[in-house]
Every structure is written in C-alpha cells, then in structure tokens.
CSV table of C-alpha atoms in Angstrom, one decimal:
chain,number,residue,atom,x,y,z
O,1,UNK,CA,-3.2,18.1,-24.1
O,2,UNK,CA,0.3,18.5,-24.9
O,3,UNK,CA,0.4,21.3,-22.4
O,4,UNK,CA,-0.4,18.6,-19.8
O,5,UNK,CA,1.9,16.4,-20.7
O,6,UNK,CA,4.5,19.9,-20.3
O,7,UNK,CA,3.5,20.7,-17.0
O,8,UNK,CA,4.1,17.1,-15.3
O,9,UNK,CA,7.2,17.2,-16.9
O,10,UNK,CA,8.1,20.6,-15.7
O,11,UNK,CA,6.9,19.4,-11.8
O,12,UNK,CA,9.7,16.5,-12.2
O,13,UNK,CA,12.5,18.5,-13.9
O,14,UNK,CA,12.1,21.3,-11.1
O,15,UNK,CA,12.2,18.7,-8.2
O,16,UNK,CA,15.0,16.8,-10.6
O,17,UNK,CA,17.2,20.1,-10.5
O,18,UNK,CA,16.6,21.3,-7.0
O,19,UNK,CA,17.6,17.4,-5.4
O,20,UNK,CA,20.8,17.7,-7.7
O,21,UNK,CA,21.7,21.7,-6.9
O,22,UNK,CA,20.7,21.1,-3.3
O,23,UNK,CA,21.7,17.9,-2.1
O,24,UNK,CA,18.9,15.0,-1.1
O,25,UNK,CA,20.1,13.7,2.8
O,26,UNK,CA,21.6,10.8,3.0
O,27,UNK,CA,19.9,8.3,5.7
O,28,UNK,CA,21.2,5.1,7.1
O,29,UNK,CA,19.8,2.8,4.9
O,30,UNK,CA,21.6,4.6,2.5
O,31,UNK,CA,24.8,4.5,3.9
O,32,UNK,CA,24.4,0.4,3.9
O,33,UNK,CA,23.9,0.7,0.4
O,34,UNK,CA,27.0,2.5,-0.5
O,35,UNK,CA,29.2,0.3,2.0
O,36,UNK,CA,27.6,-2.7,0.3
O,37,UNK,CA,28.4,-1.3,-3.5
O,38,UNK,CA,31.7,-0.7,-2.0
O,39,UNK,CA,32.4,-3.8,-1.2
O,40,UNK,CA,31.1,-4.9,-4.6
O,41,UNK,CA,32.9,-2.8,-6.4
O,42,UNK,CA,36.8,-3.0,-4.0
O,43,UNK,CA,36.0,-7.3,-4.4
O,44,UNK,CA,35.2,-7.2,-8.3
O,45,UNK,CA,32.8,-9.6,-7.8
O,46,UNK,CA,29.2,-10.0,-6.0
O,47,UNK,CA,30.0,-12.2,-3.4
O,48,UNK,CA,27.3,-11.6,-0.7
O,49,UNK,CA,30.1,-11.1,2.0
O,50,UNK,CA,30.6,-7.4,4.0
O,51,UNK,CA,34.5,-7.9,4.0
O,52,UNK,CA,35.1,-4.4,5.1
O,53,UNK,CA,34.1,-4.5,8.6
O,54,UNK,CA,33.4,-7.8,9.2
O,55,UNK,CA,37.1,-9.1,8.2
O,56,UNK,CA,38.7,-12.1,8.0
O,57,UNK,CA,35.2,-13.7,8.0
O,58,UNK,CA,32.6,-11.5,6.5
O,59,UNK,CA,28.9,-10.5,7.3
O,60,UNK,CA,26.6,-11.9,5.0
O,61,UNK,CA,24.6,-9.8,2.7
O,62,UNK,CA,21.3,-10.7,2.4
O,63,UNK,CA,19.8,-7.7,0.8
O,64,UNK,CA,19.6,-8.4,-3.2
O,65,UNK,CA,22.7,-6.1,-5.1
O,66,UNK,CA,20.5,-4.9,-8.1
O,67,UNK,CA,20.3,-0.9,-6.2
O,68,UNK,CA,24.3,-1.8,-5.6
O,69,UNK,CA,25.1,-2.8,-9.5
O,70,UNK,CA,23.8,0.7,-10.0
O,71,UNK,CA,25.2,2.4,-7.7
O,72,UNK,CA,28.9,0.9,-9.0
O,73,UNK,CA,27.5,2.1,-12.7
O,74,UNK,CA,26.8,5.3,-11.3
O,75,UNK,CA,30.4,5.4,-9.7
O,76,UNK,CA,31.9,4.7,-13.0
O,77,UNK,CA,30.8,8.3,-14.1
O,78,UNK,CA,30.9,10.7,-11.2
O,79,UNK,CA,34.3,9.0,-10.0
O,80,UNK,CA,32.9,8.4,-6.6
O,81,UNK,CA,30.1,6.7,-4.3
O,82,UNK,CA,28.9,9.5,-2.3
O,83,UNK,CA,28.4,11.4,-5.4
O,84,UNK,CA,26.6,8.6,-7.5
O,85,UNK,CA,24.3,8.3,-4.4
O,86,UNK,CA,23.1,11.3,-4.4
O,87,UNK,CA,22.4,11.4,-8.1
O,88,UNK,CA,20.8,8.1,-7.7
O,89,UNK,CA,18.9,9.4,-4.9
O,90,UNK,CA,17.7,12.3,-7.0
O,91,UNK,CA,16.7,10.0,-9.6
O,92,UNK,CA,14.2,7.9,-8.1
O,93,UNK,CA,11.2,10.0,-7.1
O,94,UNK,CA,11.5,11.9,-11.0
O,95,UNK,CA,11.6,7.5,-12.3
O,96,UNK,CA,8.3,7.0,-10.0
O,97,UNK,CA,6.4,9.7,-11.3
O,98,UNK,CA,7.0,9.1,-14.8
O,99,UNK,CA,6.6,6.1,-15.1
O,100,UNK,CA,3.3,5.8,-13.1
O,101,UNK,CA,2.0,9.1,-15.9
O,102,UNK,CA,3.6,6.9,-18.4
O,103,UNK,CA,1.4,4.1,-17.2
O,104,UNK,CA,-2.0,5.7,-16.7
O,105,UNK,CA,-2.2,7.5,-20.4
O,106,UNK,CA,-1.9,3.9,-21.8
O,107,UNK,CA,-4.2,2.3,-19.7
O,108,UNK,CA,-6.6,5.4,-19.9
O,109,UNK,CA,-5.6,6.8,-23.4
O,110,UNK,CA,-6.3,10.0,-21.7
O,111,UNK,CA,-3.6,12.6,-21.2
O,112,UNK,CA,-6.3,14.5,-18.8
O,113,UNK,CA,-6.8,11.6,-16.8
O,114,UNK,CA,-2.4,10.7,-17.0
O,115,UNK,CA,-2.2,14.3,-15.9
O,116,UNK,CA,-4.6,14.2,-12.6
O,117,UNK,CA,-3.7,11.4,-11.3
O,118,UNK,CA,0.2,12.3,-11.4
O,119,UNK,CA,-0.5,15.4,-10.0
O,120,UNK,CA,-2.5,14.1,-7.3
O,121,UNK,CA,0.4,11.4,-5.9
O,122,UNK,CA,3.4,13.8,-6.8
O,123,UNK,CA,2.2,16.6,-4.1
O,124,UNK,CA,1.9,13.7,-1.4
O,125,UNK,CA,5.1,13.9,1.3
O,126,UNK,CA,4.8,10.0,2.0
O,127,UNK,CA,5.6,9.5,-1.2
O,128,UNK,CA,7.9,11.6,-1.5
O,129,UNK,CA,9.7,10.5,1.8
O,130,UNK,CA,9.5,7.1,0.8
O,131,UNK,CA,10.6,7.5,-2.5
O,132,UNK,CA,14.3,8.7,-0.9
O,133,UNK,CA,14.3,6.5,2.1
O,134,UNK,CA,13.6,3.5,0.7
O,135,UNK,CA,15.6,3.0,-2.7
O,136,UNK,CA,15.3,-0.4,-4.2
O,137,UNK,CA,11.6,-1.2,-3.2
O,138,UNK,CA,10.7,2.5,-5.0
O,139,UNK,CA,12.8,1.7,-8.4
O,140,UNK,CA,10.8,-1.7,-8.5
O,141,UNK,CA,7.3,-0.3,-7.6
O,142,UNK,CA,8.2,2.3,-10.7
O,143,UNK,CA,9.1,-0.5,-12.9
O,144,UNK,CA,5.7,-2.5,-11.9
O,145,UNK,CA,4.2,0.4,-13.7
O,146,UNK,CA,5.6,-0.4,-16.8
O,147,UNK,CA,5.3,-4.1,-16.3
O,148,UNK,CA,1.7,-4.0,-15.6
O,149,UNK,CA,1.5,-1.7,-19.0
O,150,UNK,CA,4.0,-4.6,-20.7
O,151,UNK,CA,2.1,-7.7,-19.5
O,152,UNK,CA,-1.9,-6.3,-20.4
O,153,UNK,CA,-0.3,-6.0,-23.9
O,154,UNK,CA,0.6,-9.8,-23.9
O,155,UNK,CA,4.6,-8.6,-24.0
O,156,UNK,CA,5.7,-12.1,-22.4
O,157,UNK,CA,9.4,-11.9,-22.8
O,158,UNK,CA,9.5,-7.8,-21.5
O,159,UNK,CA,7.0,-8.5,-19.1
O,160,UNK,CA,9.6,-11.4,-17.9
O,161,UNK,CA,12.7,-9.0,-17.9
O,162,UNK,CA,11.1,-6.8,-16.0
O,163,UNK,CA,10.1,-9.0,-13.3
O,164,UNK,CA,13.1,-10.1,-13.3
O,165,UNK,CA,14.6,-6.7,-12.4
O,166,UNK,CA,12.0,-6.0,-9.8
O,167,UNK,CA,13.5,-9.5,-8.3
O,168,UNK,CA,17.3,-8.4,-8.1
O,169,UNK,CA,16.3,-5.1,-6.9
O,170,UNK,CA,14.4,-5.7,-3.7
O,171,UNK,CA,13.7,-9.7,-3.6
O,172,UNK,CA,9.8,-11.2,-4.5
O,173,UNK,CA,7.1,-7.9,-4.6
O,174,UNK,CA,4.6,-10.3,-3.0
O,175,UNK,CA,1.6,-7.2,-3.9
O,176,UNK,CA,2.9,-6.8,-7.7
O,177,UNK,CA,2.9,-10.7,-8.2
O,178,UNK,CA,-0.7,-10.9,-6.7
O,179,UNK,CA,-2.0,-8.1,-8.6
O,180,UNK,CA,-0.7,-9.6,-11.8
O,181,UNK,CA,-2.5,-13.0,-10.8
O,182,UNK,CA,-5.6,-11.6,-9.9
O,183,UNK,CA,-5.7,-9.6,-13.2
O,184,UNK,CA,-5.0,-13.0,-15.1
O,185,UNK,CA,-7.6,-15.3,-12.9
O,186,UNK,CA,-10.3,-12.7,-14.0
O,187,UNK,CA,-8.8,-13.0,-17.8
O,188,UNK,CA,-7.9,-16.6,-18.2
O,189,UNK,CA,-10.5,-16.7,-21.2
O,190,UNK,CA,-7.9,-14.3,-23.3
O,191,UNK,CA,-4.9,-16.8,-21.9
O,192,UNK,CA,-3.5,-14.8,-19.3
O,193,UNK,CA,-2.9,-17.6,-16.8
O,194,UNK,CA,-1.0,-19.0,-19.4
O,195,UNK,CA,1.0,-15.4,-19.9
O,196,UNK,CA,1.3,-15.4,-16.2
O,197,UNK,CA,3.2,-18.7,-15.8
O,198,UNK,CA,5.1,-18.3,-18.4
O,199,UNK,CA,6.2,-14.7,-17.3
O,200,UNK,CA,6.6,-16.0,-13.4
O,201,UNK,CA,9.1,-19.1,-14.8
O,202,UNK,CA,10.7,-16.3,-17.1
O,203,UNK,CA,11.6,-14.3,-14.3
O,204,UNK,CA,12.5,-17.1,-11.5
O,205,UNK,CA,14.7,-18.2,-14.0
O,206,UNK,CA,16.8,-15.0,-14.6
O,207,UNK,CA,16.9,-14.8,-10.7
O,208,UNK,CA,17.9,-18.4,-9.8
O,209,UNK,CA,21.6,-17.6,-8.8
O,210,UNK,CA,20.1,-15.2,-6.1
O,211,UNK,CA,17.1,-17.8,-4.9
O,212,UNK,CA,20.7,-20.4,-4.1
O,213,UNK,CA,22.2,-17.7,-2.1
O,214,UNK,CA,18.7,-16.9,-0.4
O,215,UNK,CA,18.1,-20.4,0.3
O,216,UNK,CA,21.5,-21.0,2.1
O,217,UNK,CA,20.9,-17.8,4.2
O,218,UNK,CA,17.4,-18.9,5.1
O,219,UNK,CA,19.0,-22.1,6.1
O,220,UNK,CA,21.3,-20.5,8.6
O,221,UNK,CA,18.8,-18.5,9.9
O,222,UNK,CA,19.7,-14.9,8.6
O,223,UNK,CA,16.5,-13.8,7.7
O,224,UNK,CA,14.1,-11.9,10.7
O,225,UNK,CA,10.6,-10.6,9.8
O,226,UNK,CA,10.8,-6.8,10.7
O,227,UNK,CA,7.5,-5.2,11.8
O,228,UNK,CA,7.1,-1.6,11.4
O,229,UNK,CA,4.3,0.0,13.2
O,230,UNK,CA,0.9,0.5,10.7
O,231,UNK,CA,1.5,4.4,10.8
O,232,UNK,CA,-1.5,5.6,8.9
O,233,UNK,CA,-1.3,8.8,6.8
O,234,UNK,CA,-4.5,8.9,5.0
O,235,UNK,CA,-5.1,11.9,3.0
O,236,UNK,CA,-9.0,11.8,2.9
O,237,UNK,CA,-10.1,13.9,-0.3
O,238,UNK,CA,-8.0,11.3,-2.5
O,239,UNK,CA,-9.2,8.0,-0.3
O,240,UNK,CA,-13.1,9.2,-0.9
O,241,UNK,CA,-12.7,9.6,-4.9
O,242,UNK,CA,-10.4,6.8,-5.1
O,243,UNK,CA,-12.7,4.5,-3.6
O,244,UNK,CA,-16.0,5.6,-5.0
O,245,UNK,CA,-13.8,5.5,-8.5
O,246,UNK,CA,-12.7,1.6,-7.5
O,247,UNK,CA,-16.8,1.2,-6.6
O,248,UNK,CA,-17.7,2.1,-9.9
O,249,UNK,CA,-15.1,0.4,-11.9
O,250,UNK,CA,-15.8,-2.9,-9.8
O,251,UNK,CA,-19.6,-2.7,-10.1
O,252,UNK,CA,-19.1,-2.4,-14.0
O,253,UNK,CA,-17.2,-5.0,-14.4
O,254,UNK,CA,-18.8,-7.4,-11.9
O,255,UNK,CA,-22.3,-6.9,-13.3
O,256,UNK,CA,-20.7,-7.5,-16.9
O,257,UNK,CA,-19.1,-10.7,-15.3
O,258,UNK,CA,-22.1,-12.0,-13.9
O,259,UNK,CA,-24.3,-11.4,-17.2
O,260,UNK,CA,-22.2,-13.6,-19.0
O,261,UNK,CA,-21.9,-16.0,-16.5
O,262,UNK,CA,-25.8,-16.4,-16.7
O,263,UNK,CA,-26.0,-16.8,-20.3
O,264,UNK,CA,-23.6,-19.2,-20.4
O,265,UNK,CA,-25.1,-21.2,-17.5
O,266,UNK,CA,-28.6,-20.6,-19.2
O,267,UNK,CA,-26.8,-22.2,-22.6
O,268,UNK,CA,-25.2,-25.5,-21.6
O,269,UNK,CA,-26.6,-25.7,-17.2
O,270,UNK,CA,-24.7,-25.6,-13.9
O,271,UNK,CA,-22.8,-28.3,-14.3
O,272,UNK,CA,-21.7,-28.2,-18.3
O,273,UNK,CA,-20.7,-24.8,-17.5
O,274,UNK,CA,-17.8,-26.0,-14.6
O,275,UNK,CA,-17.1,-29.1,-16.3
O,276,UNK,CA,-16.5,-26.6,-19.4
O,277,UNK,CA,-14.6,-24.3,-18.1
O,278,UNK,CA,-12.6,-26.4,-15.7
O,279,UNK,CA,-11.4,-28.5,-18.7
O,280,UNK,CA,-10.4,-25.7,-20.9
O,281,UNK,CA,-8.6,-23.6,-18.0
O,282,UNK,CA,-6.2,-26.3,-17.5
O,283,UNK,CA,-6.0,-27.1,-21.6
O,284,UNK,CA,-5.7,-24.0,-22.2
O,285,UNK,CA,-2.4,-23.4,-20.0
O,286,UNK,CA,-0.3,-26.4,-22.4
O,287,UNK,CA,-2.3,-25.1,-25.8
O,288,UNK,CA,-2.9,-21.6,-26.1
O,289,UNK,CA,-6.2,-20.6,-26.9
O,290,UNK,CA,-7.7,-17.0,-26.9
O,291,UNK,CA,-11.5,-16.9,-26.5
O,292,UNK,CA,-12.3,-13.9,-28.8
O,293,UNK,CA,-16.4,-14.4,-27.7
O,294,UNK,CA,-15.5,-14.5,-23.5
O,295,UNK,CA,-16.0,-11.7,-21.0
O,296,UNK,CA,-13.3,-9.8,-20.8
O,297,UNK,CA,-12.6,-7.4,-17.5
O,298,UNK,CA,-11.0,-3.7,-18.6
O,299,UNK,CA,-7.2,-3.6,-18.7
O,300,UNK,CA,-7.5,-0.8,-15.7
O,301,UNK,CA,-8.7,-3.1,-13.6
O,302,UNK,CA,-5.4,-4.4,-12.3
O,303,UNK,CA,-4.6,-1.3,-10.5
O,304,UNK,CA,-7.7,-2.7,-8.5
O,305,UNK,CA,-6.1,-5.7,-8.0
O,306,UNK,CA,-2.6,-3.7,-6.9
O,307,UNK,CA,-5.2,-1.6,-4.5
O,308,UNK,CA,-6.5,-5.1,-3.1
O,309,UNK,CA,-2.7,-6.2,-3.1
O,310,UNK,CA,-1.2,-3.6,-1.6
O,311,UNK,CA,-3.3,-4.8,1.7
O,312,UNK,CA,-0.6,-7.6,2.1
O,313,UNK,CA,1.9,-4.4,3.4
O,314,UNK,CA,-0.3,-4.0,6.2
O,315,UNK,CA,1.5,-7.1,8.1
O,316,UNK,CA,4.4,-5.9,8.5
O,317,UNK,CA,5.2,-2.2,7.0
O,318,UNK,CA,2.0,0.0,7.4
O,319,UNK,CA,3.6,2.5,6.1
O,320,UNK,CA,4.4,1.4,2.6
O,321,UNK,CA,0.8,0.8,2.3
O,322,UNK,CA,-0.6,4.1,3.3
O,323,UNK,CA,1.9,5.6,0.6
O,324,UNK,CA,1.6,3.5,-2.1
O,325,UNK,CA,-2.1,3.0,-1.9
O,326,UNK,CA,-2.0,6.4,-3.0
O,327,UNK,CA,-1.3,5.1,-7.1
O,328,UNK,CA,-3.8,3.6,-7.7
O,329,UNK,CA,-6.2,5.5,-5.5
O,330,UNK,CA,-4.9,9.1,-7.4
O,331,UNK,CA,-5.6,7.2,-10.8
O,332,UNK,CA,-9.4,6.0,-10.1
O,333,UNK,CA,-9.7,9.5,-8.3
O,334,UNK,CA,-8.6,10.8,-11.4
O,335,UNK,CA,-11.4,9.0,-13.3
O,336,UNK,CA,-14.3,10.6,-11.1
O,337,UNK,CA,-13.2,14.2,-11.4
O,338,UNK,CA,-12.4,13.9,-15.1
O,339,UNK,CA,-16.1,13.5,-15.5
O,340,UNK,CA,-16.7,17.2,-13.9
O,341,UNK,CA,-17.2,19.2,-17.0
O,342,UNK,CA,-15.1,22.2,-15.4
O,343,UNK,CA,-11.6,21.2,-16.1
O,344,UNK,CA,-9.9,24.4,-15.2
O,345,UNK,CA,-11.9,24.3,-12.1
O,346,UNK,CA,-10.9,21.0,-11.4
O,347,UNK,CA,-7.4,21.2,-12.0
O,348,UNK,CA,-6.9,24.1,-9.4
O,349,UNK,CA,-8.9,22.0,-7.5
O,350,UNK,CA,-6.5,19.5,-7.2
O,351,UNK,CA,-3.3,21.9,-7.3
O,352,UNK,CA,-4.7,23.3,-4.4
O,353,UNK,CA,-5.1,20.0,-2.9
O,354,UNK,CA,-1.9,18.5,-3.6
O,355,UNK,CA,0.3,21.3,-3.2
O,356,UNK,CA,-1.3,23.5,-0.5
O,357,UNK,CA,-3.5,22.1,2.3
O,358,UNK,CA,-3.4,18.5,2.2
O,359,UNK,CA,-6.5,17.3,5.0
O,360,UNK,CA,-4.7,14.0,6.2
O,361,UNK,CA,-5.4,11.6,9.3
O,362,UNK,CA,-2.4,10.4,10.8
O,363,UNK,CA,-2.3,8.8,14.1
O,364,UNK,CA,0.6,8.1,16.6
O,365,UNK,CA,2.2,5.6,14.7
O,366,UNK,CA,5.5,4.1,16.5
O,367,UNK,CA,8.0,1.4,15.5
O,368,UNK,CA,8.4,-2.2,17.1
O,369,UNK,CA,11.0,-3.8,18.9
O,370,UNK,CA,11.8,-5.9,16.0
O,371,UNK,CA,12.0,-2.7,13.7
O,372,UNK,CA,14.5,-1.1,15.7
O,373,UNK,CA,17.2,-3.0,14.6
O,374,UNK,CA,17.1,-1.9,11.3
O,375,UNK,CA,17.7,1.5,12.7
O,376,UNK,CA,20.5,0.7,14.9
O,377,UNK,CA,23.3,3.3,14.9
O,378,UNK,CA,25.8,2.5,11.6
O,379,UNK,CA,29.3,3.9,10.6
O,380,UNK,CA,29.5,5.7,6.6
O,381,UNK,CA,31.9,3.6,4.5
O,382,UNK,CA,35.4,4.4,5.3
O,383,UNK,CA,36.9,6.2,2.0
O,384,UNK,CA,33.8,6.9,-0.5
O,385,UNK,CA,35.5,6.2,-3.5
C-alpha cells in the first residue's frame, strides 16, 4: 500500500512544483491580505488599524491576523510580501490534501480507503478554486482534519491548540464546532462532553484578546452578514456513493444505538433509564467517568456530523458548501467502492472520474447585493516589501 501512499504524494508535489514554477494569481482578497500583513509588519505590532490608506485615523480590521502572522513569517524568508504570498498561496491546497489523507488512514486504518477518497476531492476544481481564493477559511478546514483525528483520540490539550488556531485564522468555524458537538452528544457515555467543554474553554481562552477586539467592533457596528448566492456545483457520481456510504454508516450505528437503548430500558424501565442517564451526564461533566460497558458510535462518524454541519454554509455562502461537502462525501464514497473486489478497476474508475470527465450539475448561480461589496474594486499595497 506504500505505493498508494507514493502516488498521493506525487499528485501534491507535481501541483506543489507547478504553483511555485508557474505562479498561482493573485485575487483581491489576496491583495487585502498582504496590505493587512503590511501594515502588521511596517506597525510592529497587531493593532487592528489599516494605517496605510486610511491615515491619520485608520480603518479597522476586523478580519482575524492569524493568515497575516504568516504571511509576515513567510516575508522573513523570501525578503518580500508578494513573494511569500505566492508561496503561501502554493501551500495551501498541497496542506488540504494531506492533511485530509492524513486524516482518513487513521480514522479508516486503510491506506486504500486514505487513497480514494484523496483522489476523489483532489481532481475537483471547486476545491481547488476555493482552496486559493479563500486562504484562512482553507488552512483551518485543513487543520479540522487533524483536530477531529486529535480530539477522537482524547488529545485535550492538542485538540485545544488546534481550535485555537482555527479561531485566529478565520474567527469561530460554526460547522467544525457543531460537528465536534454532535460527535460528543452521541459519545457522552466515553466522556466526550466533558472533552468537549474542556477543549471549547481551552480554545476561547487562547483566543480572548481577539473576542475584546471583536466585541468592540460588533459594538460599533462593523460587522455586515455577506450573502453569497447558493451556487451549486454538485458532481453527482461522488454525491450518490457519498450518500449511500453516509446511509449505511448511519443505519449501522443507529440500529446499534437503539439496541442498547432497549436493553437498557428493558433493565431498569422508562423512567429509571432518564432519571439514570440524566444524573450521570451532568455528573459526569465535574467527575470524569468512562463507561467501558456503553454504546459507543464509530470514530468515523463525525465526518457525518461535518456532512450534517456543513449545511449551516448554506445561509449565507453556498458555495463553500458544495465544495467542502465534497470531504466527507469523497471519504464515505471511498468506503462503498473499497468494497468492489476489482481494485485496479476501481481505481481507474475514479482517475477517470476525477481527472477527466467530471458529470457535475451546476446552475446559474449569481452573487447578492450584500456580497458585492466584498468584491469592490481595491488598490495592491503600495511597495510589497
């Protein structure tokens, strides 16, 4: 399987090497970045005022600086910003990938199965755009990978850390946060409510300097939900195995669920059984307690829960959704076709798919008038140094 493991690594090193030798574009949103890291960096301090073209004054900043921190580290070695945007640029997507593979062979302990599903996300173009348009929410979707892969193995204080760096990079990722809960309602027996909480404060904590400066902006009224139009881009082979894979996996563990809910409920009655677990869910959160005899729901079951979570995208940024559905969609996917017996069969099966002819549904999708201004015309830094 080690030749698996080769050949993702050898799709990210060629894309890796060709963004570098090429040049990735760099888009507006991109060119706010760099003014911001500029501004940073010229200040030596992070002071969540645009003093360069918002002077005596300044603009404030309400974008969190953990994509700009980088970007100054970056500058450090290449000597200036437009170069250490490009590499950073050039890094993300290659982050992404590997860290999803990295994800899905410990959660499936399958290098077949880390293998598919990589394959099957790294040939989609919405990724891909999304991966180099959007910078800060793409780094902290790739480190939710190894969060989710931190916090199933009871890692408190890493799971904390990284939360905490998903935080300064792109503010609170309301779908990571509600997949993580959802995973820990379902597992409260083994003390993961506890684990959650515990992580949550962890994290808040290391972010409270940025909650002050959030709260004051909120208070002057500098925040503005942005719509973006739902602009679906469904690629169907991947949404049919995804979802009969989630099917599957959900009727497993549901029917496991209810079985020992009914034995339980047959042992001590209806009302024992609340009474019971109500007492011990709250006890259990002060004292920590791990049920070795409870039902326990597989650790792959919170990219279910991201699935379900990633819904919350579709009030306000359709498009995030469409693309980043496409995880944990490609992993269950992944699950269904590593049952086919054929696996050279299947793996040019989904080369072809991914890389060739991609049969997607993609309606008009078009922006709304509260989207627009984060498009509006913008100036590049002045010197990018």
């Amino acid at each position: 399987m080690k030749i698996l493991d080769t050949v993702v690594f050898s799709i990210v090193g060629i894309y890796l090497v060709s963004a570098i030798i090429v040049g990735l574009p760099l888009l507006p949103d991109d060119w706010f970045h760099i003014e911001v890291a500029m501004n940073y960096y010229q200040r030596g301090n992070l002071e969540p005022y645009n003093y360069l073209d918002y002077a005596p004054y300044g603009r404030p900043i309400t974008y969190d600086p953990g994509v700009h921190i980088l970007l100054i580290g970056l500058r450090k070695v290449t000597g200036n910003f437009l170069s250490a945007a490009l590499i950073l640029k050039a890094l993300i997507w290659p982050f992404l990938i590997v860290s999803f593979w990295y994800s899905v062979k410990k959660f499936s302990h399958s290098p077949y199965i880390a293998f598919l599903s990589t394959v099957l996300v790294a040939g989609l173009f919405s990724v891909a755009f999304l991966s180099i348009s959007i910078w800060p929410y793409t780094i902290s979707l790739a480190i939710s990978f190894l969060l989710f892969v931190a916090y199933s193995e009871k890692r408190v204080i890493l799971s904390s850390l990284l939360l905490a760096s998903m935080l300064w990079l792109h503010g609170p990722p309301p779908s990571i946060i509600m997949a993580l809960f959802l995973f820990s309602i379902f597992s409260w027996r083994k003390g993961f409510h506890r684990r959650f909480l515990l992580v949550l404060f962890g994290a808040l904590m290391l972010y409270l300097p940025r909650i002050a400066v959030m709260y004051t902006f909120y208070k002057e009224g500098m925040y503005k939900f942005a719509h973006v139009g739902i602009g679906m881009d469904m690629p169907i082979l991947l949404w049919c195995f995804g979802l009969y894979g989630i099917l599957i996996h959900s009727k497993r563990n549901l029917s496991s669920l209810y079985i020992f809910i009914k034995k339980e409920i047959e042992k001590f009655g209806v009302v024992e059984f609340i009474k019971k677990n109500t007492v011990m869910f709250f006890k259990t959160i002060i004292v920590p307690h791990d049920d070795e005899d409870a039902f326990v729901i597989e650790r792959d079951s919170i990219f279910v829960f991201l699935f379900l979570s990633f819904f919350i995208w579709l009030c306000g940024y359709g498009h995030r959704f469409w693309a980043y559905s496409s995880f944990p969609l490609a992993y269950f996917s992944a699950k269904v076709l590593s049952n086919i017996k054929k696996k050279f069969c299947v793996i040019a099966l989904v080369f072809l798919f991914s890389y060739t002819f991609v049969p997607e549904f993609v309606p008009p999708g078009e922006l709304s008038k509260d989207a627009l201004v984060l498009y509006n015309p913008m100036q590049p830094p002045h010197p990018l140094n």
